[in-house]
Amino acid sequence: MLIEQIQLEKGCALGLRFEMQKYSLLVIRAEKGFLMCGYLNVNAAEALGDTAAKVKGVQSFEDMLKAQVVEVTQFARELGVEPGMTGREALERMF
């Protein structure tokens, strides 16, 4: 497992990378929520009351920051996170 600090304008996020058999499971955690890769399920995050946004087709933290958000929980929407924005923009709103 790799843990990395990711500096953003509003604060420092925590990136978690877990090597699976073929691809990595990636999560970047901000103060009020997290950005997830395609391995994880937005419906599960919603049911658990989490603030989350999902990006797909990523292989690194940098990819996640540049990728477009494809799904969000209602709690993320309340912070202004919307599909179509970049992962970086979504994380900035989660601080």
Coordinates of N, CA and C in Angstrom, one line a residue:
M1 N 0.8 -1.2 0.0 CA 0.0 0.0 0.0 C 0.9 1.2 0.0
L2 N 0.5 2.2 -0.8 CA 1.2 3.5 -0.8 C 0.3 4.6 -0.2
I3 N 0.9 5.4 0.6 CA 0.1 6.5 1.2 C 0.9 7.8 0.8
E4 N 0.3 8.8 0.2 CA 1.0 10.0 -0.3 C 0.2 11.2 0.1
Q5 N 0.9 12.3 0.5 CA 0.2 13.6 0.7 C 0.1 14.3 -0.6
I6 N -1.1 14.8 -0.9 CA -1.3 15.5 -2.1 C -1.7 17.0 -1.8
Q7 N -0.9 17.9 -2.2 CA -1.1 19.3 -1.9 C -2.1 19.9 -2.8
L8 N -3.1 20.5 -2.3 CA -4.1 21.2 -3.1 C -4.1 22.7 -2.6
E9 N -4.9 23.5 -3.2 CA -4.9 24.9 -2.8 C -5.4 25.1 -1.4
K10 N -6.5 24.4 -1.1 CA -7.2 24.6 0.2 C -6.6 23.7 1.3
G11 N -5.7 22.8 1.0 CA -5.2 21.9 2.1 C -4.5 20.7 1.5
C12 N -4.1 19.8 2.4 CA -3.4 18.6 2.0 C -4.3 17.4 2.1
A13 N -4.4 16.7 1.0 CA -5.3 15.5 0.9 C -4.3 14.3 1.1
L14 N -4.9 13.2 1.4 CA -4.2 12.0 1.6 C -4.6 10.9 0.5
G15 N -3.6 10.5 -0.3 CA -3.8 9.6 -1.3 C -3.5 8.2 -0.8
L16 N -4.4 7.2 -1.1 CA -4.2 5.8 -0.7 C -4.2 5.0 -2.0
R17 N -3.2 4.2 -2.2 CA -3.1 3.4 -3.4 C -2.8 1.9 -2.9
F18 N -3.8 1.0 -3.3 CA -3.6 -0.4 -2.9 C -3.5 -1.2 -4.2
E19 N -2.4 -1.9 -4.4 CA -2.2 -2.7 -5.6 C -3.0 -3.9 -5.6
M20 N -3.9 -4.0 -6.6 CA -4.7 -5.2 -6.8 C -3.9 -6.1 -7.8
Q21 N -4.6 -7.1 -8.3 CA -3.9 -8.0 -9.3 C -3.5 -7.4 -10.6
K22 N -4.4 -6.6 -11.2 CA -4.1 -5.9 -12.5 C -4.0 -4.4 -12.4
Y23 N -4.8 -3.8 -11.6 CA -4.9 -2.3 -11.5 C -4.8 -1.9 -10.0
S24 N -4.7 -0.7 -9.8 CA -4.6 -0.2 -8.4 C -6.0 0.4 -8.0
L25 N -6.3 0.2 -6.7 CA -7.5 0.8 -6.1 C -7.0 2.1 -5.5
L26 N -7.6 3.2 -5.9 CA -7.1 4.6 -5.6 C -8.2 5.4 -4.9
V27 N -7.8 6.1 -3.8 CA -8.7 7.0 -3.1 C -7.9 8.2 -2.7
I28 N -8.5 9.4 -2.8 CA -7.8 10.6 -2.3 C -8.8 11.2 -1.3
R29 N -8.4 11.3 0.0 CA -9.2 11.7 1.1 C -9.0 13.2 1.4
A30 N -10.0 14.0 1.4 CA -9.9 15.4 1.8 C -10.6 15.5 3.2
E31 N -10.7 16.7 3.7 CA -11.2 17.0 5.0 C -12.7 16.5 5.1
K32 N -13.5 16.8 4.1 CA -15.0 16.5 4.2 C -15.5 15.4 3.3
G33 N -14.6 14.7 2.6 CA -15.0 13.7 1.7 C -13.8 13.1 0.9
F34 N -14.2 12.3 -0.1 CA -13.1 11.6 -0.8 C -13.5 11.4 -2.3
L35 N -12.4 11.3 -3.1 CA -12.5 11.0 -4.5 C -12.1 9.5 -4.7
M36 N -12.9 8.8 -5.4 CA -12.7 7.3 -5.5 C -12.5 7.0 -7.0
C37 N -11.8 5.8 -7.2 CA -11.6 5.3 -8.6 C -12.8 4.4 -8.9
G38 N -12.8 3.8 -10.1 CA -13.9 3.0 -10.5 C -14.1 1.7 -9.8
Y39 N -13.1 1.3 -9.0 CA -13.3 0.0 -8.1 C -14.4 0.2 -7.1
L40 N -14.6 1.4 -6.7 CA -15.5 1.6 -5.5 C -16.9 2.1 -6.0
N41 N -17.9 1.9 -5.1 CA -19.3 2.1 -5.5 C -19.9 3.3 -4.8
V42 N -20.4 4.2 -5.6 CA -21.0 5.5 -5.1 C -22.3 5.2 -4.3
N43 N -23.1 4.2 -4.8 CA -24.3 3.8 -4.0 C -24.0 3.4 -2.6
A44 N -22.9 2.6 -2.4 CA -22.5 2.2 -1.1 C -22.1 3.4 -0.3
A45 N -21.3 4.3 -0.9 CA -20.9 5.5 -0.1 C -22.1 6.3 0.3
E46 N -23.1 6.5 -0.6 CA -24.3 7.2 -0.4 C -25.1 6.6 0.8
A47 N -25.2 5.3 0.8 CA -26.0 4.6 1.8 C -25.3 4.7 3.2
L48 N -24.0 4.8 3.2 CA -23.2 5.0 4.4 C -23.1 6.4 4.9
G49 N -23.7 7.3 4.1 CA -23.6 8.8 4.5 C -22.4 9.5 4.2
D50 N -21.6 9.0 3.3 CA -20.3 9.6 2.9 C -20.4 10.6 1.8
T51 N -19.5 11.6 1.9 CA -19.3 12.6 0.8 C -18.3 12.0 -0.1
A52 N -18.7 11.7 -1.4 CA -17.8 11.0 -2.3 C -18.1 11.4 -3.7
A53 N -17.0 11.4 -4.5 CA -17.1 11.6 -6.0 C -16.3 10.5 -6.6
K54 N -16.7 10.1 -7.8 CA -16.0 9.0 -8.5 C -15.5 9.5 -9.9
V55 N -14.3 9.0 -10.2 CA -13.6 9.2 -11.5 C -13.3 7.8 -12.0
K56 N -13.2 7.6 -13.3 CA -12.9 6.3 -13.9 C -11.8 6.4 -14.9
G57 N -11.2 5.2 -15.1 CA -10.1 5.1 -16.1 C -8.8 5.7 -15.6
V58 N -8.6 5.7 -14.3 CA -7.4 6.3 -13.8 C -6.4 5.3 -13.3
Q59 N -5.1 5.6 -13.3 CA -4.1 4.7 -12.8 C -3.1 5.4 -11.8
S60 N -3.3 6.7 -11.5 CA -2.4 7.4 -10.6 C -3.2 8.5 -9.9
F61 N -2.6 9.1 -8.9 CA -3.3 10.2 -8.2 C -3.4 11.4 -9.2
E62 N -2.4 11.6 -10.0 CA -2.4 12.7 -10.9 C -3.5 12.5 -12.0
D63 N -3.7 11.3 -12.4 CA -4.9 11.0 -13.3 C -6.2 11.3 -12.6
M64 N -6.3 11.0 -11.3 CA -7.5 11.3 -10.6 C -7.8 12.8 -10.5
L65 N -6.8 13.5 -10.3 CA -7.0 15.0 -10.2 C -7.4 15.6 -11.6
K66 N -7.0 15.0 -12.7 CA -7.3 15.5 -14.0 C -8.6 15.0 -14.6
A67 N -9.0 13.8 -14.1 CA -10.2 13.1 -14.7 C -11.5 13.9 -14.3
Q68 N -12.5 13.6 -15.2 CA -13.8 14.2 -14.9 C -14.5 13.3 -13.9
V69 N -15.2 14.0 -13.0 CA -16.1 13.3 -12.1 C -17.3 12.7 -12.8
V70 N -17.6 11.4 -12.6 CA -18.7 10.8 -13.3 C -19.9 10.5 -12.4
E71 N -19.7 10.4 -11.1 CA -20.8 10.2 -10.1 C -20.5 10.9 -8.8
V72 N -21.5 11.3 -8.1 CA -21.3 11.9 -6.8 C -22.4 11.5 -5.8
T73 N -22.2 11.5 -4.5 CA -23.2 11.3 -3.6 C -24.0 12.6 -3.3
Q74 N -25.2 12.5 -2.8 CA -25.9 13.7 -2.5 C -25.2 14.6 -1.5
F75 N -24.4 14.0 -0.6 CA -23.6 14.8 0.4 C -22.5 15.6 -0.4
A76 N -22.0 15.1 -1.4 CA -21.0 15.8 -2.2 C -21.7 17.0 -3.0
R77 N -22.9 16.7 -3.5 CA -23.7 17.7 -4.2 C -23.9 18.9 -3.3
E78 N -24.2 18.6 -2.0 CA -24.4 19.7 -1.1 C -23.2 20.6 -0.9
L79 N -22.0 20.1 -1.2 CA -20.8 20.9 -1.1 C -20.5 21.6 -2.5
G80 N -21.3 21.3 -3.5 CA -21.1 21.9 -4.8 C -20.4 21.0 -5.8
V81 N -20.2 19.8 -5.4 CA -19.5 18.8 -6.3 C -20.5 18.3 -7.3
E82 N -20.1 18.3 -8.6 CA -21.0 17.9 -9.7 C -20.3 17.1 -10.7
P83 N -21.0 16.1 -11.3 CA -20.3 15.4 -12.4 C -19.9 16.4 -13.5
G84 N -18.7 16.1 -14.1 CA -18.2 16.9 -15.2 C -17.0 17.8 -14.7
M85 N -17.0 18.1 -13.4 CA -15.8 18.9 -12.9 C -14.7 17.9 -12.8
T86 N -13.5 18.5 -12.6 CA -12.3 17.6 -12.5 C -12.2 17.1 -11.0
G87 N -11.4 16.0 -10.9 CA -11.2 15.5 -9.5 C -10.6 16.5 -8.6
R88 N -9.7 17.3 -9.1 CA -9.1 18.4 -8.3 C -10.1 19.4 -7.8
E89 N -11.0 19.8 -8.7 CA -12.1 20.8 -8.4 C -13.0 20.1 -7.3
A90 N -13.3 18.9 -7.5 CA -14.2 18.2 -6.5 C -13.5 18.2 -5.1
L91 N -12.2 17.8 -5.1 CA -11.5 17.7 -3.8 C -11.4 19.1 -3.1
E92 N -11.2 20.1 -3.9 CA -11.1 21.5 -3.4 C -12.4 21.9 -2.6
R93 N -13.5 21.4 -3.2 CA -14.8 21.7 -2.5 C -15.0 20.8 -1.3
M94 N -14.2 19.8 -1.1 CA -14.4 18.9 0.0 C -13.5 19.3 1.2
F95 N -12.9 20.5 1.1 CA -12.1 21.1 2.2 C -12.9 22.1 3.0

